[in-house]
Coordinates of C-alpha atoms in Angstrom, one line a residue:
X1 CA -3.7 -23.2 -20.6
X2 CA -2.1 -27.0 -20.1
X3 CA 0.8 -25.4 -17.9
X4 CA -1.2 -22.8 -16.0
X5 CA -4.0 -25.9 -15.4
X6 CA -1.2 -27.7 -14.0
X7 CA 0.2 -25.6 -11.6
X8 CA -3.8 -24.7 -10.4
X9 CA -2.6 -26.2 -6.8
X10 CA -0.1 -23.5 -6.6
X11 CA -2.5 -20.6 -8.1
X12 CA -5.0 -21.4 -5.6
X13 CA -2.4 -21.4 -2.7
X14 CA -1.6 -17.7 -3.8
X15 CA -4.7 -16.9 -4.3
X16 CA -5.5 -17.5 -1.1
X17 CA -2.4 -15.8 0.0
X18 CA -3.0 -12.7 -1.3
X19 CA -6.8 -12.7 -0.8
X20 CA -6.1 -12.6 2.8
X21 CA -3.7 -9.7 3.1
X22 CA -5.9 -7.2 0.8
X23 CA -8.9 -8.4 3.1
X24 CA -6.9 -7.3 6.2
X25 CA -6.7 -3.7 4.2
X26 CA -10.5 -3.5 4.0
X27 CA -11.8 -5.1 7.5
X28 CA -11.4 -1.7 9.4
X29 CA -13.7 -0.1 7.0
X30 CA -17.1 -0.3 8.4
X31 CA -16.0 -0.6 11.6
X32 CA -13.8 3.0 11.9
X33 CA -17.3 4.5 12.7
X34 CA -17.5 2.5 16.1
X35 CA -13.7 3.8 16.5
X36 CA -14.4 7.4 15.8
X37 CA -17.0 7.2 18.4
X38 CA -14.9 5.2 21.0
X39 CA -11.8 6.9 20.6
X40 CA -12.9 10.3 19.5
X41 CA -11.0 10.6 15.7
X42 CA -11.9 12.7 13.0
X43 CA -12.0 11.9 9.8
X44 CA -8.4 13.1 8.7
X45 CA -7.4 10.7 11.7
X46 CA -9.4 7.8 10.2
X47 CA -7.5 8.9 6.7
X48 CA -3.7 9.1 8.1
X49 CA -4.9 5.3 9.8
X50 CA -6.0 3.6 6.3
X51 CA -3.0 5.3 4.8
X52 CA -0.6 4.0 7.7
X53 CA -0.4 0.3 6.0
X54 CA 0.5 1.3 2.5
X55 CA 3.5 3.6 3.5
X56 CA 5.4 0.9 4.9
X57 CA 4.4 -1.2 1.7
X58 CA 5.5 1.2 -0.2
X59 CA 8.9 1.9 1.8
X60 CA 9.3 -2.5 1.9
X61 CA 8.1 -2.8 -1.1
X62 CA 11.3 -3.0 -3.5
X63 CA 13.5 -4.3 -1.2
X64 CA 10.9 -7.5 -0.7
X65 CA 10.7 -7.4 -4.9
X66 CA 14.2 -8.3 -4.6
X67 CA 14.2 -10.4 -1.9
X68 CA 12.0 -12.2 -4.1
X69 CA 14.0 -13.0 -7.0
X70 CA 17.0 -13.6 -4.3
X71 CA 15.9 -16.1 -1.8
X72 CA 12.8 -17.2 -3.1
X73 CA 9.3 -16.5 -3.6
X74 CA 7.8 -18.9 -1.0
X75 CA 9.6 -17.7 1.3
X76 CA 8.7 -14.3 1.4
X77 CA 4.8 -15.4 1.4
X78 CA 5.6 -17.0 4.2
X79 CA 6.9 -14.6 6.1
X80 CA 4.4 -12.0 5.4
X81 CA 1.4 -13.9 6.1
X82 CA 3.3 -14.3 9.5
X83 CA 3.8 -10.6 10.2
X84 CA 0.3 -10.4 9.2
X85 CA -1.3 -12.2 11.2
X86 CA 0.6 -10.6 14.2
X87 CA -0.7 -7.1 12.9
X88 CA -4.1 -8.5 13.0
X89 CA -3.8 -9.4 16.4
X90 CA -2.2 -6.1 17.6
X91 CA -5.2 -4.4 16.0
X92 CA -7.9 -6.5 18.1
X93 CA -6.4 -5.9 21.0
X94 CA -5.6 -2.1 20.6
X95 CA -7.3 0.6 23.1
X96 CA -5.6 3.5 21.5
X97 CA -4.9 5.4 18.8
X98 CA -1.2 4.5 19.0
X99 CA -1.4 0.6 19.0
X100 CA -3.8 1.1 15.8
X101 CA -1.0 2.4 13.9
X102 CA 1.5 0.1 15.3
X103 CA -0.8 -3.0 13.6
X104 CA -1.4 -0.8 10.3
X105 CA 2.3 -0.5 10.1
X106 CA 2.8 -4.3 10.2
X107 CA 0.2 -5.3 8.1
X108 CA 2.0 -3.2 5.6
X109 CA 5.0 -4.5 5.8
X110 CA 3.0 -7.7 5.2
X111 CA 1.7 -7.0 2.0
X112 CA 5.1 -5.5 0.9
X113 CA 6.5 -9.2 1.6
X114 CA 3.7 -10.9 0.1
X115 CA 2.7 -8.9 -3.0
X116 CA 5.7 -9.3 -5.1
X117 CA 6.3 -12.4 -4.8
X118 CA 2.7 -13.9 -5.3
X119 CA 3.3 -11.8 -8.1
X120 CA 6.5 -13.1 -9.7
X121 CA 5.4 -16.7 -8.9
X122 CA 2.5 -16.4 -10.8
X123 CA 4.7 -15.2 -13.8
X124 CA 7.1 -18.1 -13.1
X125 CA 4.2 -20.7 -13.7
X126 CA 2.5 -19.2 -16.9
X127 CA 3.6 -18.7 -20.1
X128 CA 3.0 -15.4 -22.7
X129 CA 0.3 -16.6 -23.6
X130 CA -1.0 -17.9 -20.5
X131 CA 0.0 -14.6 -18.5
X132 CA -3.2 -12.6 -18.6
X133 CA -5.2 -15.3 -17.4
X134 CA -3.3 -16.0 -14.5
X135 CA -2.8 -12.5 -13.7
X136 CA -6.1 -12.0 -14.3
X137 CA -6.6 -14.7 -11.2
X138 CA -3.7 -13.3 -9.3
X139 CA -5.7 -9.8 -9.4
X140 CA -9.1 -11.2 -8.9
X141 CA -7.9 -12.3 -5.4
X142 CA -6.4 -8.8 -4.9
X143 CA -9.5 -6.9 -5.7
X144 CA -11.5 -9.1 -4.1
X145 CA -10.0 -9.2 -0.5
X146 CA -9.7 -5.5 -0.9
X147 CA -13.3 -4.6 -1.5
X148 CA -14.7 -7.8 0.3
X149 CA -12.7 -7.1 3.3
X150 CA -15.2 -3.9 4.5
X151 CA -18.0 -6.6 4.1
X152 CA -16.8 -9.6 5.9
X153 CA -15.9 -7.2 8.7
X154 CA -19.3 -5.4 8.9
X155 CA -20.5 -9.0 9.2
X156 CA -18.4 -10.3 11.8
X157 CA -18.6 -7.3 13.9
X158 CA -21.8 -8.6 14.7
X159 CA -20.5 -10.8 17.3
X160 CA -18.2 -8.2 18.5
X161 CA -15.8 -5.4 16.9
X162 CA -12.7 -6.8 17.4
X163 CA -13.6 -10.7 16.2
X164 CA -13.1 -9.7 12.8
X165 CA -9.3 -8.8 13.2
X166 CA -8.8 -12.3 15.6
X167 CA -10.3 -14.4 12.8
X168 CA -8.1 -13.1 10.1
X169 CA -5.3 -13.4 12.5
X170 CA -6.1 -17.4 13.0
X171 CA -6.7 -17.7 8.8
X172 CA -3.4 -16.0 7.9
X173 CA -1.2 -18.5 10.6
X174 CA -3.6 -21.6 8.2
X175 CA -2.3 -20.0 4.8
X176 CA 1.4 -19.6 6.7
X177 CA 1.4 -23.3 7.4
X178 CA -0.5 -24.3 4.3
X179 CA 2.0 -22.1 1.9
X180 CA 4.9 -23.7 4.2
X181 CA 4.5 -27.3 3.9
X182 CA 2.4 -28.0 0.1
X183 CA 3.5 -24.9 -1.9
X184 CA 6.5 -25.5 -4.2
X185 CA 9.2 -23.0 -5.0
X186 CA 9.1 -21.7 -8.1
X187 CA 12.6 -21.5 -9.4
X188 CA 13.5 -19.0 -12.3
X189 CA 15.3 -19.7 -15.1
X190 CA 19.2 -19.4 -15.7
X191 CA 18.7 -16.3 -17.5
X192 CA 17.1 -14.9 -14.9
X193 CA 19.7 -15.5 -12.9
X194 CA 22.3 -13.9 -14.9
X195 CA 20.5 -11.0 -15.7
X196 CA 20.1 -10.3 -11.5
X197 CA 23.7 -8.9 -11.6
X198 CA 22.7 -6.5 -15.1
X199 CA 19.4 -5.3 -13.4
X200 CA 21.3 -4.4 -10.3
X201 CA 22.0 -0.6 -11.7
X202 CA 18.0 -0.4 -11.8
X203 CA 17.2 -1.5 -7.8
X204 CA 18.6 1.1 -5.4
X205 CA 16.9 2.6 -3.3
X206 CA 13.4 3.0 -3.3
X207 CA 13.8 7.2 -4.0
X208 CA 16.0 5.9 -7.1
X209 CA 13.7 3.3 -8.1
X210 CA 10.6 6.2 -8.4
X211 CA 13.0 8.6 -9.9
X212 CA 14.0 6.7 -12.5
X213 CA 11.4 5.0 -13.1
X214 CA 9.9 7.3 -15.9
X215 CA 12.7 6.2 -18.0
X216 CA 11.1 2.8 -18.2
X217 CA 9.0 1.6 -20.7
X218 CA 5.6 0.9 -18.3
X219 CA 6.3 3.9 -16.6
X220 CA 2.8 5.2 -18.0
X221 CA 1.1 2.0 -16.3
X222 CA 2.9 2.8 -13.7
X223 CA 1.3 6.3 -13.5
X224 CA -2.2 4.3 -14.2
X225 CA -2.0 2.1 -11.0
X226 CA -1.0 5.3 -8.5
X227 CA -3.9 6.6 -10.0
X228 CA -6.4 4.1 -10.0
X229 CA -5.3 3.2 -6.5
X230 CA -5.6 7.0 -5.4
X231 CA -9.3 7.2 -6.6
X232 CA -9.7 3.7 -5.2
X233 CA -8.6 4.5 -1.8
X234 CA -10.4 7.6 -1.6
X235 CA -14.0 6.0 -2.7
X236 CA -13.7 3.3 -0.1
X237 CA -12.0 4.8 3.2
X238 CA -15.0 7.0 3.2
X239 CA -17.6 5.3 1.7
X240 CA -19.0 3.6 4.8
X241 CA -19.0 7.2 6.8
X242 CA -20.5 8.9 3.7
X243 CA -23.0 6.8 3.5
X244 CA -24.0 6.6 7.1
X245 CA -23.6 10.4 7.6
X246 CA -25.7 11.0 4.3
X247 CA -28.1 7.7 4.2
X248 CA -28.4 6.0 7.4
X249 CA -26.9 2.9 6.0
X250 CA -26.5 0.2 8.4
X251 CA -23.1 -1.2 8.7
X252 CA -25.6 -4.6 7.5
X253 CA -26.3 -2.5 4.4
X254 CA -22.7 -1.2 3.8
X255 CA -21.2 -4.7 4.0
X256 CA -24.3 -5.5 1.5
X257 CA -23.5 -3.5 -1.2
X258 CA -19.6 -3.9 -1.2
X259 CA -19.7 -7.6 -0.8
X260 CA -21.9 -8.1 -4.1
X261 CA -20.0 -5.4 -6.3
X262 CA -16.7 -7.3 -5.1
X263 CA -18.2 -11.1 -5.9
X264 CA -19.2 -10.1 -9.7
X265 CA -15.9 -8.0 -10.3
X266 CA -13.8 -11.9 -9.1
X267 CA -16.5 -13.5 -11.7
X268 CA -15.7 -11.7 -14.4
X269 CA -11.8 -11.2 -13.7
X270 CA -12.3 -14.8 -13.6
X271 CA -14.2 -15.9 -16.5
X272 CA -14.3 -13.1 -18.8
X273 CA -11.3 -11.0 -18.5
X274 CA -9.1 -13.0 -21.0
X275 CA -10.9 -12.4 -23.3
X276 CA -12.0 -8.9 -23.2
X277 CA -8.1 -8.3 -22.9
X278 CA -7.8 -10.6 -26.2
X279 CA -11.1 -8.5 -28.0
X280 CA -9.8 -5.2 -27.3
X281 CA -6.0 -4.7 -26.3
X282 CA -5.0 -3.5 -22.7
X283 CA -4.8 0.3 -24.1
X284 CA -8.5 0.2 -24.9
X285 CA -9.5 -1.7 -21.6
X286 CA -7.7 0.4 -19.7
X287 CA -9.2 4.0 -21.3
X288 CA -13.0 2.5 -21.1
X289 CA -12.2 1.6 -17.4
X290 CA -10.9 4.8 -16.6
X291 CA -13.8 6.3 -18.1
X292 CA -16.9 4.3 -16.4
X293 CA -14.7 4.7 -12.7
X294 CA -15.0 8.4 -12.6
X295 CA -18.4 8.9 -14.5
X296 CA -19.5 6.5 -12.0
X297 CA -18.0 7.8 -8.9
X298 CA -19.3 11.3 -9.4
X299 CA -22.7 10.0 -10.0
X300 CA -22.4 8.8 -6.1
X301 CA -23.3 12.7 -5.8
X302 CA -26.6 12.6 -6.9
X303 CA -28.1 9.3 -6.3
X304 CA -30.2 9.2 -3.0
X305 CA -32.3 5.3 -3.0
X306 CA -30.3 2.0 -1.6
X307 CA -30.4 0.3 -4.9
X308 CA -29.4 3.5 -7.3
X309 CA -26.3 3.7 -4.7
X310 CA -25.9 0.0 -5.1
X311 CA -26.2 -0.2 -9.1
X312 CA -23.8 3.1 -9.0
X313 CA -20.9 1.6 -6.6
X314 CA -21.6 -2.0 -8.5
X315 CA -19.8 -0.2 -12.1
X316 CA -17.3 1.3 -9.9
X317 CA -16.5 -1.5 -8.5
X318 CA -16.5 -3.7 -11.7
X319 CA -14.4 -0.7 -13.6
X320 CA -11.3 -0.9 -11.2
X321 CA -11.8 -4.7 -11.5
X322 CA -11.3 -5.3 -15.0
X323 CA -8.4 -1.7 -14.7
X324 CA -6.1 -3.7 -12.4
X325 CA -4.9 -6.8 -14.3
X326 CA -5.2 -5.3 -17.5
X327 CA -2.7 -3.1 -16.2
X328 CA -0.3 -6.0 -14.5
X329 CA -0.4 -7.7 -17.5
X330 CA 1.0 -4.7 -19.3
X331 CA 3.6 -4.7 -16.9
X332 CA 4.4 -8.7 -16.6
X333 CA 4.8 -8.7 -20.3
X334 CA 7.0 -5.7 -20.4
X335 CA 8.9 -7.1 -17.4
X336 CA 11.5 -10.2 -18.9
X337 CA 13.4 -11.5 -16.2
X338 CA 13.0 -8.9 -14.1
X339 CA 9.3 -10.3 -12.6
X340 CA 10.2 -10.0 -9.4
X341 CA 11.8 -6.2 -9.5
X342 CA 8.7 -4.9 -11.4
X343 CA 6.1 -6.7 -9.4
X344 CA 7.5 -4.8 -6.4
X345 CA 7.7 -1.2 -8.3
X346 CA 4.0 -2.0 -9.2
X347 CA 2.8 -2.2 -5.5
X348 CA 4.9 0.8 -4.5
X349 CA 2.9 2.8 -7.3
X350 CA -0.4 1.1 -5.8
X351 CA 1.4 2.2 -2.4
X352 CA 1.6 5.6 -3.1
X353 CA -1.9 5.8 -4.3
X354 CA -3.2 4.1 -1.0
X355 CA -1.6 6.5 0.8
X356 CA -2.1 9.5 -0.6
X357 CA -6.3 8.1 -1.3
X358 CA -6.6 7.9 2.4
X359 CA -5.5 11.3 3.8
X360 CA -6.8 13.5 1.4
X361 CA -10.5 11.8 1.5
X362 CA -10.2 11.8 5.3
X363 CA -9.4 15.6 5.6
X364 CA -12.0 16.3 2.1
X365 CA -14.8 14.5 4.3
X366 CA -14.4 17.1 7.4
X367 CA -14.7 19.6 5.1
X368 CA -17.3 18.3 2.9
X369 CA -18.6 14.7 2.7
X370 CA -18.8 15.5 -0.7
X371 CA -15.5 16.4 -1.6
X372 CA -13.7 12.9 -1.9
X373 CA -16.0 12.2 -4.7
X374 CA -15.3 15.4 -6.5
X375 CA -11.9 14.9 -6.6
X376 CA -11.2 11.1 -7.4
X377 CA -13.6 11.4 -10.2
X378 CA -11.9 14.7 -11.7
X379 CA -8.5 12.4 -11.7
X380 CA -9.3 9.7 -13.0
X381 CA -11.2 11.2 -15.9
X382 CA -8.4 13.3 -16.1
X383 CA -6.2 10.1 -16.3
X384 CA -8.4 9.1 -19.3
X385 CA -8.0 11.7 -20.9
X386 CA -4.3 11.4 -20.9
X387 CA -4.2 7.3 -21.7
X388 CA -6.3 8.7 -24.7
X389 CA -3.3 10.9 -25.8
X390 CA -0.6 8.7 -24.9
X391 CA 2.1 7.2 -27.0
X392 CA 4.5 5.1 -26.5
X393 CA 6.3 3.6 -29.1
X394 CA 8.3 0.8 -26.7
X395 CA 5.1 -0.1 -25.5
X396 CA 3.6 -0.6 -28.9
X397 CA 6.8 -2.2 -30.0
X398 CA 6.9 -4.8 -27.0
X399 CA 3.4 -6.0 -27.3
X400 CA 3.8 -6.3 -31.1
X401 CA 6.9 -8.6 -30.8
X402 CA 5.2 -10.4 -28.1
X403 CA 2.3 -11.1 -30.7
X404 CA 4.7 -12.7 -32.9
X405 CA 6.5 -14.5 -30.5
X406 CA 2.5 -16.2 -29.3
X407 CA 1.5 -16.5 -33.1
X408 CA 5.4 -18.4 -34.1

């Protein structure tokens, strides 16, 4: 922990960083009901508009994991919190359907730029045995500004529907200018550097990068994140209209219930994730979480009071919180020198799963507001089932001779 405590200006720069972008994911949330009344969009619409930000993550997304190893992490934060902050703006000021998607599109972009390299920094600064606290951290931010983001902007909204976009617009030129002049660049190592040229053969294209990425050893975590970001995405885009077509909720009430089950998922990521990820192994943490996600998420269904919908989304909530850096940390350890490469196939996997969450729970919901329910719950306790069955012997092999490497 010395080194990780002594980089702690750094961690909470990118914390920050981070924070802000998945909170820019999660404002237009509670506030797409005002839109769909305004503008007159269905539900499908409201789907394709969520999804709009992560398919240009996912289509930046290795080309900024590269960038990152290249030119620098830093400088990539940089730069995306700048394009993010632009996006925010465009969105605030937008009047139709077409400028919405304009900012969406940016603000994925941003997060392609900014995800990677957080990402790879953090691995920079930690040791092994340091890496699944500080990824653990990294991911608390993540999680946090994605669920958070829904409540801050049914909050704000209440001074008007487009302050919430402005005000994240104004925080993300602050972290810019922060990151800019106090944050260090973190330099990788001369091995690093002479394994870019080796590595090369795996970074093509982003097609080629997806194709071959089953032959990698985390390609099973891989599979876990598209998954867990797929059932993720389809819970929340259509929470706040399930909820208010089903319930009556209050946009006070929605921003309620996410904002609490987002607060105790950064405590424990926070406080008691290193352990559980010491007590049990990451195959075990990631099984259970899998598990209590899609129990929980189906139990959505048949719960009909405030506080049984609260206690319900709460678990969900908290499952996908402890799923997420249990699974980075997988990856970060299976990674080497190639932080930078693998961070960026990681968020085009979490890409995918934001895109494809989206649409499908937006069309689902004008069918049946049911339906989105049904179906993320039925893949992700599929996806149990199959992290139950899996083996994989590179995997098993890695995190052995990482053992021995922490114990020698």
């Amino acid at each position: 922990m010395a080194l990780l405590l002594k980089n702690r200006g750094a961690l909470l720069i990118l914390m920050f960083s981070i924070f802000l972008v998945f909170t820019g994911i999660g404002l237009v949330i509670p506030i797409m009901p005002k839109y769909m009344e305004n503008l007159g969009i269905s539900g499908g619409v409201i789907g394709l508009l969520v999804a709009a930000f992560s398919l240009t993550q996912l289509l930046f997304s290795p080309v900024a994991g590269r960038l990152a190893d290249s030119f620098g992490r830093k400088r990539m934060i940089v730069i995306g919190l700048v394009v993010f902050a632009i996006s925010e703006v465009l969105f605030g000021v937008a009047s139709s359907p077409v400028l919405l998607f304009v900012s969406r599109l940016l603000g994925g972009i941003s997060a392609a730029l900014i995800m990677p390299a957080v990402m790879a920094y953090s691995a920079d600064m930690t040791t092994n045995e340091e890496r699944a606290t500080g990824m653990g951290y990294i991911t608390a931010a993540i999680t946090t500004g994605f669920i958070i983001g829904p409540g801050i902007g049914g909050y704000i909204a209440e001074f008007g529907i487009r302050v919430p976009f402005y005000s994240a617009a104004i925080a993300g030129m602050i972290a810019a200018c922060i990151t800019l002049f106090i944050l260090r660049e973190s330099r990788p190592s001369q091995e690093s550097l002479s394994d870019s040229a080796s590595s090369e053969q795996h970074q093509g294209s982003l097609l080629s990068q997806l194709w071959f990425s089953y032959r990698e050893p985390y390609f099973f975590s891989l599979i876990i994140v598209f998954v867990m970001s797929f059932g993720l995405a389809n819970f929340e885009t259509v929470f706040s209209l399930f909820v208010d077509h089903k319930f009556g909720f209050e946009p006070k009430d929605i921003a309620f219930i996410i904002t609490f089950g987002s607060i105790a998922g950064a405590v424990v990521q926070l406080t008691a994730f290193g352990w559980i990820m010491n007590r049990f192994g990451e195959r075990a943490v990631i099984s259970v979480s899998l598990l209590f996600a899609g129990l929980f998420i189906v139990l959505t269904l048949f719960v009909h009071t405030f506080w049984m919908i609260f206690a319900v989304t709460f678990i969900v909530f908290l499952a996908t919180d402890i799923l997420r850096p249990a699974i980075s940390t997988q990856m970060s350890m299976l990674a080497k020198d190639q932080q930078g490469y693998v961070a960026g196939l990681n968020s085009a996997f979490t890409s995918l799963g934001n895109i494809a969450g989206p649409i499908v729970a937006g069309f689902l919901f004008d069918l049946d507001i049911n339906y989105p329910y049904v179906l993320a719950s039925m893949i992700l306790l599929i996806c149990f089932v199959l992290s139950l069955r899996f083996k994989n012997s590179k995997q098993t092999d890695a995190n052995r001779n990482d053992g021995e490497f922490s114990r020698s």
